[in-house]
Short mmCIF file of C-alpha atoms in Angstrom, two decimals:
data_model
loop_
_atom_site.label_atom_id
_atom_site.label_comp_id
_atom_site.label_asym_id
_atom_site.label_seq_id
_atom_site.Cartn_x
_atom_site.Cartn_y
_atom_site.Cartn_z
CA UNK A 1365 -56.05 66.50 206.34
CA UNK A 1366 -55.66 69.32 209.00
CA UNK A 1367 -53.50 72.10 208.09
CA UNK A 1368 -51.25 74.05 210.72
CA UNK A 1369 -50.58 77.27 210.80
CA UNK A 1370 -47.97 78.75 212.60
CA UNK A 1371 -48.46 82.23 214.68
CA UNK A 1372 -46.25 84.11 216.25
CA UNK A 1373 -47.02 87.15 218.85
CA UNK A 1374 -45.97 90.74 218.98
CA UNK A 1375 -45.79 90.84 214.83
CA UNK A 1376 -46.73 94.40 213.43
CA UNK A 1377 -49.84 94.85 212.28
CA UNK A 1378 -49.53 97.83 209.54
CA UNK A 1379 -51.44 100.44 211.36
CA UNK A 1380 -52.83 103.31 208.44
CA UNK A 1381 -51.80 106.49 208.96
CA UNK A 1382 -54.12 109.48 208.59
CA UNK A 1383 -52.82 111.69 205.52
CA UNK A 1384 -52.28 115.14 205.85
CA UNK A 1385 -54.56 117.63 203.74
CA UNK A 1386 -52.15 118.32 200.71
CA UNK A 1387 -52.04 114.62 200.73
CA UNK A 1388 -55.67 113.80 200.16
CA UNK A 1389 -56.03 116.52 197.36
CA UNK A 1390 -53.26 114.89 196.12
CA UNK A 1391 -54.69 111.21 196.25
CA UNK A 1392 -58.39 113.11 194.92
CA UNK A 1393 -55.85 114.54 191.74
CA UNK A 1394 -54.26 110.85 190.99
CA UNK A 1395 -58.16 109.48 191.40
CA UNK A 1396 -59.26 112.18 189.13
CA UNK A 1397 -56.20 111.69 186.58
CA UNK A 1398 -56.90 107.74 186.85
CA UNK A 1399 -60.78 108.11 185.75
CA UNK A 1400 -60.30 110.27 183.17
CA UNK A 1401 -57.92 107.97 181.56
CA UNK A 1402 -59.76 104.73 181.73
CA UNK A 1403 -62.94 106.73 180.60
CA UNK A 1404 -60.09 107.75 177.41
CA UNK A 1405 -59.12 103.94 177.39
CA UNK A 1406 -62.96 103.41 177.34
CA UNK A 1407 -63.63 105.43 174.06
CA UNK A 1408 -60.49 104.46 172.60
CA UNK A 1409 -61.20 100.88 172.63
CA UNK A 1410 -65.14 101.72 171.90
CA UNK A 1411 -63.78 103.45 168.81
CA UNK A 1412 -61.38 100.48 168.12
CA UNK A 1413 -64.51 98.04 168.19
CA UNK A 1414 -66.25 100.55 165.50
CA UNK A 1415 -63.02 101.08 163.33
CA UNK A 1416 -63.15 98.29 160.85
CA UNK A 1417 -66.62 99.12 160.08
CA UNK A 1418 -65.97 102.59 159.64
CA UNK A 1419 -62.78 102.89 157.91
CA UNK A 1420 -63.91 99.75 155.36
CA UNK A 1421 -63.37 101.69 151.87
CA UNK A 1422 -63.81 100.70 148.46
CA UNK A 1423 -63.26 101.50 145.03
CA UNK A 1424 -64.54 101.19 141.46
CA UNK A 1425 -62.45 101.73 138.17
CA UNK A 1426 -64.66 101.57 135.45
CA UNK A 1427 -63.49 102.16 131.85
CA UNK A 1428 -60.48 104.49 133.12
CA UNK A 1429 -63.00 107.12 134.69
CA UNK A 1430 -61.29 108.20 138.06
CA UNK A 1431 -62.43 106.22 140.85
CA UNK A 1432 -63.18 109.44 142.70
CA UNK A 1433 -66.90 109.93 140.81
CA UNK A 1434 -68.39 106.59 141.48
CA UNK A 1435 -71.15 107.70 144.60
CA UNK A 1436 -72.33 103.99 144.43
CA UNK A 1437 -72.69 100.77 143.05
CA UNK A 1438 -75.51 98.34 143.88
CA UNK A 1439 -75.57 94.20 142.95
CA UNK A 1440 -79.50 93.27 142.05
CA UNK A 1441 -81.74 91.69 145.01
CA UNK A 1442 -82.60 87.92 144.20
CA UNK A 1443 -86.03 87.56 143.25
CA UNK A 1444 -86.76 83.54 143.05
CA UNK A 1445 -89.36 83.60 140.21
CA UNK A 1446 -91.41 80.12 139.33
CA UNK A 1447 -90.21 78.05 136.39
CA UNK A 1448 -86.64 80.18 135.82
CA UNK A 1449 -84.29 77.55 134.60
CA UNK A 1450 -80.66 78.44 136.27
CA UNK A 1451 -78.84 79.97 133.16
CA UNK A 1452 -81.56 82.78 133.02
CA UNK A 1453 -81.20 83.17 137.22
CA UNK A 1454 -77.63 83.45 136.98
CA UNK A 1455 -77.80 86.03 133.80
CA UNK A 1456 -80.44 87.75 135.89
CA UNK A 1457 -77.43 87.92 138.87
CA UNK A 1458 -74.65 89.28 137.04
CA UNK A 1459 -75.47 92.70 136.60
CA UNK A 1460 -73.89 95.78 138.64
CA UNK A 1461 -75.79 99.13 138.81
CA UNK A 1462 -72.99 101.81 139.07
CA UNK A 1463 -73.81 105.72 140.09
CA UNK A 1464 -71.13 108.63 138.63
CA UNK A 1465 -71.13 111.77 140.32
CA UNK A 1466 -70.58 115.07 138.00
CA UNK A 1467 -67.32 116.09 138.54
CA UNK A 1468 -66.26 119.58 138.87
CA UNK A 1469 -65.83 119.91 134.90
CA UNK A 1470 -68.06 117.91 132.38
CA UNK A 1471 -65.15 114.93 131.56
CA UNK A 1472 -67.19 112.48 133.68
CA UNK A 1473 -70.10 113.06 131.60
CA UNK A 1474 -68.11 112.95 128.35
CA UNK A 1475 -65.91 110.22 129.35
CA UNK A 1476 -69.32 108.08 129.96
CA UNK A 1477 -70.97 108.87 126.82
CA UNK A 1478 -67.17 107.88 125.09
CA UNK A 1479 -67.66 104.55 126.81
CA UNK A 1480 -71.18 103.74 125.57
CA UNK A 1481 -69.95 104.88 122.21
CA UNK A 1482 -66.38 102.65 122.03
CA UNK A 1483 -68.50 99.25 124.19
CA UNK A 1484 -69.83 97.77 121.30
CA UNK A 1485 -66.13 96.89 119.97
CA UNK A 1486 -64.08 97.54 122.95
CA UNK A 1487 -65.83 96.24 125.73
CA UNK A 1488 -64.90 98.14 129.20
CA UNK A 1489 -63.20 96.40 132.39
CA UNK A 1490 -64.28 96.64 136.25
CA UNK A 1491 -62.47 96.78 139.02
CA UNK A 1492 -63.90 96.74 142.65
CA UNK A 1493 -61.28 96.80 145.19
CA UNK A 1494 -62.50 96.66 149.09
CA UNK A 1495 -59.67 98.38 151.27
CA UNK A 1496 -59.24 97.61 155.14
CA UNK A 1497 -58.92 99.80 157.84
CA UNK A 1498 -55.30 100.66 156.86
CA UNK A 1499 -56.10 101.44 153.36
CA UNK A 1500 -54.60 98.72 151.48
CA UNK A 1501 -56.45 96.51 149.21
CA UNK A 1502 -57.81 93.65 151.40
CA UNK A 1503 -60.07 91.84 147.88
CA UNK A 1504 -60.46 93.09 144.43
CA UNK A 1505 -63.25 92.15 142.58
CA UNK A 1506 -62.88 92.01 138.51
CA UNK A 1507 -65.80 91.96 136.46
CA UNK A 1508 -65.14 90.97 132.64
CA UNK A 1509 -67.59 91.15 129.53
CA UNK A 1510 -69.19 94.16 130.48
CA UNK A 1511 -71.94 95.10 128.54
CA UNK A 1512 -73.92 98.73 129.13
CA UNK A 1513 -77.73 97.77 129.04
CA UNK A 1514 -79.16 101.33 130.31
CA UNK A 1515 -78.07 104.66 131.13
CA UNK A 1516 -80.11 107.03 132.92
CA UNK A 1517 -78.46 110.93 133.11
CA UNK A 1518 -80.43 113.16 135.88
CA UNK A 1519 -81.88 116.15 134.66
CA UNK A 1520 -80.45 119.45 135.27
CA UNK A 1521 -82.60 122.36 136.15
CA UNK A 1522 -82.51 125.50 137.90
CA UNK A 1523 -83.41 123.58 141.27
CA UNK A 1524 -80.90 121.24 141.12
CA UNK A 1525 -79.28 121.21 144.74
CA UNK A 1526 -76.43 118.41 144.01
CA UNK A 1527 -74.47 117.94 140.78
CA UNK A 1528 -76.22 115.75 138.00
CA UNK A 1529 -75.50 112.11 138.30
CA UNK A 1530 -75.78 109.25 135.58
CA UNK A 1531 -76.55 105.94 136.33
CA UNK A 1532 -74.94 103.36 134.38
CA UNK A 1533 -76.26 99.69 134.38
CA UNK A 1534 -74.46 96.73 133.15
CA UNK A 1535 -74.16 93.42 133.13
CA UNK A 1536 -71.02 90.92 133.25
CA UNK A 1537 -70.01 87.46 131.72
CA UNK A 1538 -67.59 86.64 134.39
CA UNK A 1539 -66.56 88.13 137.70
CA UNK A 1540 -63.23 87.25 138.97
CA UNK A 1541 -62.50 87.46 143.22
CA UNK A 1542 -58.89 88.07 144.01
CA UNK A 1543 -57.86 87.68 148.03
CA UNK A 1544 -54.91 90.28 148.34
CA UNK A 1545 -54.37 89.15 152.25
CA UNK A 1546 -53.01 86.03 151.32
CA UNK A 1547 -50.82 87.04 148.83
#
């Protein structure tokens, strides 16, 4: 089908006027102004992108110690070994290798050496809680049955550079994964 269009003669045609010099620093300034802002809007949203991965937090309450002296806690690597039957992978899976930090004063230290003395009849609890971006608790991790299986205190001589640290490995009977976003 043909399509008509209708034109009509003598219509203004928008003619651009030429701007006057305080008018085209003026445009430059808005241009300038405009640039800087997207490039803002640029790192803004770059930084958005990067957020969740860098705001991501966690925490571990062991035994009561203050969650502040836990510098890290590492899960074992799977190592797929010929003829293990399943119960001795899994028992072989459920350990957790936690790193304390010395705190300012010794209680860290003492508080860990009161925990390997009071496990054998009081065994201690876990708690791993993973935090969002906001801070609030996004999945908590609880790991019951914990048994301490080796401790390992750094030694502390005149070259230390950072605080003396303990590492502290045990092993669990049953670990327990609590969603807090649905609930």
């Amino acid at each position: 089908m043909a399509t008509t269009v209708d034109v009509t003669i003598n219509d203004e045609i928008p003619v651009k006027k030429e701007l006057s010099e305080e008018e085209k620093e003026q445009v430059k300034f808005y241009l300038q102004e405009t640039k800087n802002l997207i490039g803002k809007l640029k790192e803004k949203n770059k930084q958005a992108r990067l957020e969740p991965v860098l705001a991501d937090q966690w925490e571990l309450e062991v035994a009561g110690l203050d969650p502040q002296v836990v510098a890290k806690v590492e899960f074992p690597s799977y190592k797929r070994v010929p003829g293990m039957d399943i119960t001795a992978l899994a028992a072989s899976r459920r350990k957790l290798m936690v790193t304390f930090r010395e705190a300012i004063n010794p209680s860290t230290f003492q508080a860990i050496e009161q925990m390997i003395l009071t496990s054998e009849f009081h065994k201690p609890l876990a708690t791993l809680k993973l935090l969002n971006s906001a801070g609030l608790v996004a999945k908590t991790y609880v790991f019951l049955g914990l048994d301490i299986e080796s401790v390992d205190f750094d030694a502390l001589d005149h070259n230390s550079k950072h605080t003396a640290k303990a590492r502290v490995l045990f092993s669990y009977q049953i670990m327990k994964e609590i969603d807090e976003t649905t609930a």
